[in-house]
Amino acid sequence: RKEVEQDPGPFNVPEGATVAFNCTYSNSASQSFFWYRQDCRKEPKLLMSVYSSGNEDGRFTAQLNRASQYISLLIRDSKLSDSATYLCGRGAGSYQLTFGKGTKLSVIP
Amino acid sequence: EPEVTQTPSHQVTQMGQEVILRCVPISNHLYFYWYRQILGQKVEFLVSFYNNEISEKSEIFDDQFSVERPDGSNFTLKIRSTKLEDSAMYFCASKDSSNQPQHFGDGTRLSIL
C-alpha cells in the first residue's frame, strides 16, 4: 500500500513557464503536509507547509484538498534554479514523515 | 539560521563493522528522527525519538540499529554488523513541536565495502 504517490516526471519546462505537481495520499487521518525540494545527493529542504486554505510564498502556491486526498504545488515564472526533485511529505503529529518518490523538474533555458 | 549538523559527511566501512553516525539537532528542538535514502530511491523513515525514548520505528529499524542521545546536544545512530545493503545516505532531522515541519541535516553518505 503506497501512502503517498507522486508522478516521477521528469517535467521539462522552459524558463518562465508555470508548472504544477500533484501528490495523492491514501491515509485520510493525515494531518500535516509539506513540500520539500531535494537537489541531487543533498538533503530534503523545506519549501513550504500546506494548508487547506492554500498558501503562497512568492512564486510558489500550495493547496490541500482533503476531500479528494491530494496536495498540489504550483510554480510560476520558473527559474533555472528551480530544477530539483520535489518531495511531498505527509506527517501525523510527532510521528514520521512519509515521502513520495518525488517529482523531478528540469527548467530549460 | 540554525541548522541540523551531521558528521561525518562520508563514512566508508568494511562489511561486518559497526558505525556510528552523529547528529546535532537544532538546539531548542524536541523531536529527532533518522531517515535513509538508498541511491535512486525515496527517503525512508527509520526511527523517531522524543523525551529520551523511541516513539516510533519502521520495519527497517531492526536489532541491527540503535539510537542514543548521550548528552544534551548529540543524537546518534549506531549500525552493528553492517551489510552491503546498508549503503545509503542517512539523514537526521529535528523539529520543535508536533505539527511543525522537520528540518534535515545534510546527511552522511555511508558506503559499505
Tab-separated table of C-alpha atoms in Angstrom:
chain	number	residue	atom	x	y	z
A	1	ARG	CA	0.000	0.000	0.000
A	2	LYS	CA	1.535	3.222	-1.194
A	3	GLU	CA	0.637	6.009	1.207
A	4	VAL	CA	1.984	8.925	-0.808
A	5	GLU	CA	2.198	8.901	-4.587
A	6	GLN	CA	3.749	11.349	-6.982
A	7	ASP	CA	4.286	11.461	-10.722
A	8	PRO	CA	8.067	10.946	-11.005
A	9	GLY	CA	8.330	13.101	-14.131
A	10	PRO	CA	10.612	14.411	-15.381
A	11	PHE	CA	8.837	17.650	-16.080
A	12	ASN	CA	10.911	19.596	-18.598
A	13	VAL	CA	9.721	23.192	-18.823
A	14	PRO	CA	11.158	26.378	-20.321
A	15	GLU	CA	12.196	29.274	-18.130
A	16	GLY	CA	9.249	31.441	-17.250
A	17	ALA	CA	6.702	28.660	-17.537
A	18	THR	CA	4.155	27.717	-14.907
A	19	VAL	CA	4.257	24.124	-13.724
A	20	ALA	CA	2.099	22.185	-11.297
A	21	PHE	CA	2.637	18.930	-9.426
A	22	ASN	CA	0.130	16.815	-7.585
A	23	CYS	CA	0.593	14.337	-4.811
A	24	THR	CA	-2.069	11.888	-3.676
A	25	TYR	CA	-2.287	10.237	-0.295
A	26	SER	CA	-4.240	7.285	0.996
A	27	ASN	CA	-4.457	7.762	4.746
A	28	SER	CA	-7.364	10.064	5.489
A	29	ALA	CA	-6.222	10.573	9.074
A	30	SER	CA	-3.215	12.508	7.888
A	31	GLN	CA	-2.887	15.916	9.426
A	32	SER	CA	0.122	17.754	8.099
A	33	PHE	CA	1.547	18.077	4.632
A	34	PHE	CA	4.710	19.622	3.356
A	35	TRP	CA	6.596	20.188	0.138
A	36	TYR	CA	10.347	19.723	0.220
A	37	ARG	CA	12.836	20.149	-2.582
A	38	GLN	CA	15.827	17.903	-2.927
A	39	ASP	CA	18.819	18.623	-5.085
A	40	CYS	CA	20.899	15.736	-6.366
A	41	ARG	CA	22.553	13.890	-3.469
A	42	LYS	CA	21.537	16.594	-0.998
A	43	GLU	CA	19.139	16.691	1.930
A	44	PRO	CA	15.435	17.489	1.613
A	45	LYS	CA	14.910	21.201	2.243
A	46	LEU	CA	11.566	22.504	3.390
A	47	LEU	CA	9.833	24.515	0.708
A	48	MET	CA	6.524	25.111	2.402
A	49	SER	CA	3.846	23.695	4.627
A	50	VAL	CA	0.486	23.022	3.019
A	51	TYR	CA	-2.796	24.242	4.440
A	52	SER	CA	-6.387	23.573	3.457
A	53	SER	CA	-6.900	27.256	2.852
A	54	GLY	CA	-3.990	27.284	0.435
A	55	ASN	CA	-0.813	29.207	0.965
A	56	GLU	CA	1.507	31.197	-1.215
A	57	ASP	CA	5.158	32.090	-0.892
A	58	GLY	CA	6.371	34.237	-3.755
A	59	ARG	CA	6.184	32.190	-6.948
A	60	PHE	CA	5.055	29.068	-5.090
A	61	THR	CA	1.477	28.152	-4.200
A	62	ALA	CA	0.465	25.031	-2.299
A	63	GLN	CA	-3.004	23.636	-1.846
A	64	LEU	CA	-4.520	20.775	0.122
A	65	ASN	CA	-7.729	19.076	-0.975
A	66	ARG	CA	-8.799	16.758	1.838
A	67	ALA	CA	-11.952	15.574	0.095
A	68	SER	CA	-10.007	14.289	-2.902
A	69	GLN	CA	-6.904	13.454	-0.857
A	70	TYR	CA	-4.304	15.323	-2.838
A	71	ILE	CA	-1.969	18.225	-2.424
A	72	SER	CA	-0.606	20.405	-5.167
A	73	LEU	CA	2.329	22.704	-5.783
A	74	LEU	CA	2.260	25.438	-8.405
A	75	ILE	CA	5.427	27.188	-9.504
A	76	ARG	CA	5.049	30.350	-11.530
A	77	ASP	CA	7.714	32.024	-13.659
A	78	SER	CA	10.077	29.023	-13.389
A	79	LYS	CA	13.752	29.751	-12.874
A	80	LEU	CA	16.722	27.579	-13.770
A	81	SER	CA	17.395	27.322	-10.034
A	82	ASP	CA	14.023	25.632	-9.536
A	83	SER	CA	15.430	22.489	-11.164
A	84	ALA	CA	15.276	19.827	-8.448
A	85	THR	CA	13.198	16.915	-7.215
A	86	TYR	CA	10.096	17.979	-5.301
A	87	LEU	CA	9.054	15.705	-2.454
A	88	CYS	CA	5.590	15.539	-0.986
A	89	GLY	CA	5.643	14.713	2.731
A	90	ARG	CA	2.781	13.536	4.918
A	91	GLY	CA	3.087	13.805	8.663
A	92	ALA	CA	0.896	12.960	11.631
A	93	GLY	CA	1.763	14.843	14.791
A	94	SER	CA	5.147	13.945	16.182
A	95	TYR	CA	5.499	10.882	14.030
A	96	GLN	CA	7.376	10.169	10.872
A	97	LEU	CA	7.193	11.995	7.610
A	98	THR	CA	6.178	9.698	4.800
A	99	PHE	CA	7.553	10.865	1.497
A	100	GLY	CA	6.584	10.190	-2.057
A	101	LYS	CA	9.260	9.218	-4.537
A	102	GLY	CA	9.446	12.801	-5.739
A	103	THR	CA	8.780	14.648	-8.959
A	104	LYS	CA	11.797	15.728	-10.957
A	105	LEU	CA	11.665	19.194	-12.506
A	106	SER	CA	14.106	20.443	-15.108
A	107	VAL	CA	13.830	24.088	-16.133
A	108	ILE	CA	15.404	24.613	-19.519
A	109	PRO	CA	16.942	27.888	-20.749
B	1	GLU	CA	19.558	30.281	10.616
B	2	PRO	CA	20.004	27.273	12.951
B	3	GLU	CA	20.894	24.026	11.228
B	4	VAL	CA	20.960	20.324	11.891
B	5	THR	CA	24.564	19.192	11.526
B	6	GLN	CA	25.762	15.684	10.762
B	7	THR	CA	29.167	14.045	10.896
B	8	PRO	CA	30.934	12.543	9.128
B	9	SER	CA	29.833	13.627	5.675
B	10	HIS	CA	31.117	10.360	4.218
B	11	GLN	CA	31.871	7.101	6.009
B	12	VAL	CA	33.480	4.110	4.326
B	13	THR	CA	33.382	0.879	6.321
B	14	GLN	CA	34.092	-2.780	5.789
B	15	MET	CA	31.115	-5.112	5.848
B	16	GLY	CA	30.533	-6.511	9.323
B	17	GLN	CA	31.924	-3.488	11.134
B	18	GLU	CA	29.975	-1.153	13.366
B	19	VAL	CA	29.407	2.505	12.500
B	20	ILE	CA	28.114	5.449	14.477
B	21	LEU	CA	26.551	8.354	12.662
B	22	ARG	CA	26.337	11.587	14.579
B	23	CYS	CA	23.845	14.419	14.521
B	24	VAL	CA	23.458	17.680	16.383
B	25	PRO	CA	19.809	18.725	16.124
B	26	ILE	CA	18.710	22.352	16.300
B	27	SER	CA	19.135	23.389	19.917
B	28	ASN	CA	15.550	24.034	21.021
B	29	HIS	CA	14.084	21.097	19.124
B	30	LEU	CA	12.461	18.220	20.984
B	31	TYR	CA	11.738	15.624	18.309
B	32	PHE	CA	14.518	13.797	16.486
B	33	TYR	CA	14.488	11.470	13.512
B	34	TRP	CA	16.669	9.309	11.317
B	35	TYR	CA	15.891	8.601	7.677
B	36	ARG	CA	17.828	6.857	4.958
B	37	GLN	CA	17.838	7.151	1.175
B	38	ILE	CA	19.321	4.420	-0.972
B	39	LEU	CA	20.647	5.845	-4.228
B	40	GLY	CA	17.815	6.459	-6.673
B	41	GLN	CA	15.112	5.596	-4.163
B	42	LYS	CA	12.853	7.577	-1.882
B	43	VAL	CA	13.592	8.906	1.577
B	44	GLU	CA	12.598	6.213	4.097
B	45	PHE	CA	11.830	6.686	7.773
B	46	LEU	CA	13.899	4.729	10.291
B	47	VAL	CA	13.126	5.989	13.781
B	48	SER	CA	11.780	8.888	15.819
B	49	PHE	CA	12.913	9.877	19.297
B	50	TYR	CA	11.230	12.070	21.886
B	51	ASN	CA	11.649	12.561	25.604
B	52	ASN	CA	14.675	10.243	25.653
B	53	GLU	CA	12.961	7.282	24.123
B	54	ILE	CA	11.999	5.854	20.756
B	55	SER	CA	8.482	6.946	19.850
B	56	GLU	CA	8.170	5.141	16.520
B	57	LYS	CA	10.292	2.911	14.333
B	58	SER	CA	9.956	1.327	10.924
B	59	GLU	CA	10.425	-2.269	9.845
B	60	ILE	CA	13.884	-1.318	8.620
B	61	PHE	CA	14.945	-0.384	12.157
B	62	ASP	CA	15.626	-3.873	13.471
B	63	ASP	CA	18.055	-5.115	16.141
B	64	GLN	CA	20.976	-4.076	13.978
B	65	PHE	CA	20.143	-0.415	14.668
B	66	SER	CA	20.086	1.666	17.816
B	67	VAL	CA	19.826	5.344	18.690
B	68	GLU	CA	21.075	7.320	21.601
B	69	ARG	CA	21.082	10.854	22.916
B	70	PRO	CA	24.193	10.647	25.083
B	71	ASP	CA	24.159	14.302	26.136
B	72	GLY	CA	22.069	17.410	25.627
B	73	SER	CA	23.189	18.030	22.076
B	74	ASN	CA	24.107	14.851	20.188
B	75	PHE	CA	21.799	12.264	18.639
B	76	THR	CA	23.489	9.157	17.268
B	77	LEU	CA	22.564	6.228	15.067
B	78	LYS	CA	24.566	3.038	15.552
B	79	ILE	CA	24.548	0.294	12.933
B	80	ARG	CA	26.062	-3.016	14.019
B	81	SER	CA	27.366	-5.722	11.669
B	82	THR	CA	26.953	-3.573	8.604
B	83	LYS	CA	25.807	-5.147	5.354
B	84	LEU	CA	26.316	-4.081	1.764
B	85	GLU	CA	22.661	-3.054	1.569
B	86	ASP	CA	23.159	-0.553	4.399
B	87	SER	CA	24.953	1.675	1.895
B	88	ALA	CA	22.834	4.824	1.646
B	89	MET	CA	22.535	8.462	2.624
B	90	TYR	CA	21.448	8.787	6.233
B	91	PHE	CA	19.615	11.960	7.192
B	92	CYS	CA	18.947	13.253	10.661
B	93	ALA	CA	16.010	15.604	11.203
B	94	SER	CA	14.530	17.537	14.093
B	95	LYS	CA	11.575	19.750	14.915
B	96	ASP	CA	10.408	21.823	17.836
B	97	SER	CA	6.758	20.820	18.177
B	98	SER	CA	4.478	18.130	16.928
B	99	ASN	CA	2.828	19.876	13.968
B	100	GLN	CA	5.832	21.795	12.737
B	101	PRO	CA	7.908	20.660	9.751
B	102	GLN	CA	11.070	18.668	10.193
B	103	HIS	CA	14.408	20.190	9.315
B	104	PHE	CA	17.041	17.913	7.819
B	105	GLY	CA	20.786	17.755	8.172
B	106	ASP	CA	22.928	17.464	5.071
B	107	GLY	CA	23.386	13.757	5.563
B	108	THR	CA	26.076	11.139	5.953
B	109	ARG	CA	26.918	9.034	2.929
B	110	LEU	CA	27.600	5.518	4.205
B	111	SER	CA	29.481	3.180	1.891
B	112	ILE	CA	29.861	-0.450	2.930
B	113	LEU	CA	32.597	-2.377	1.116
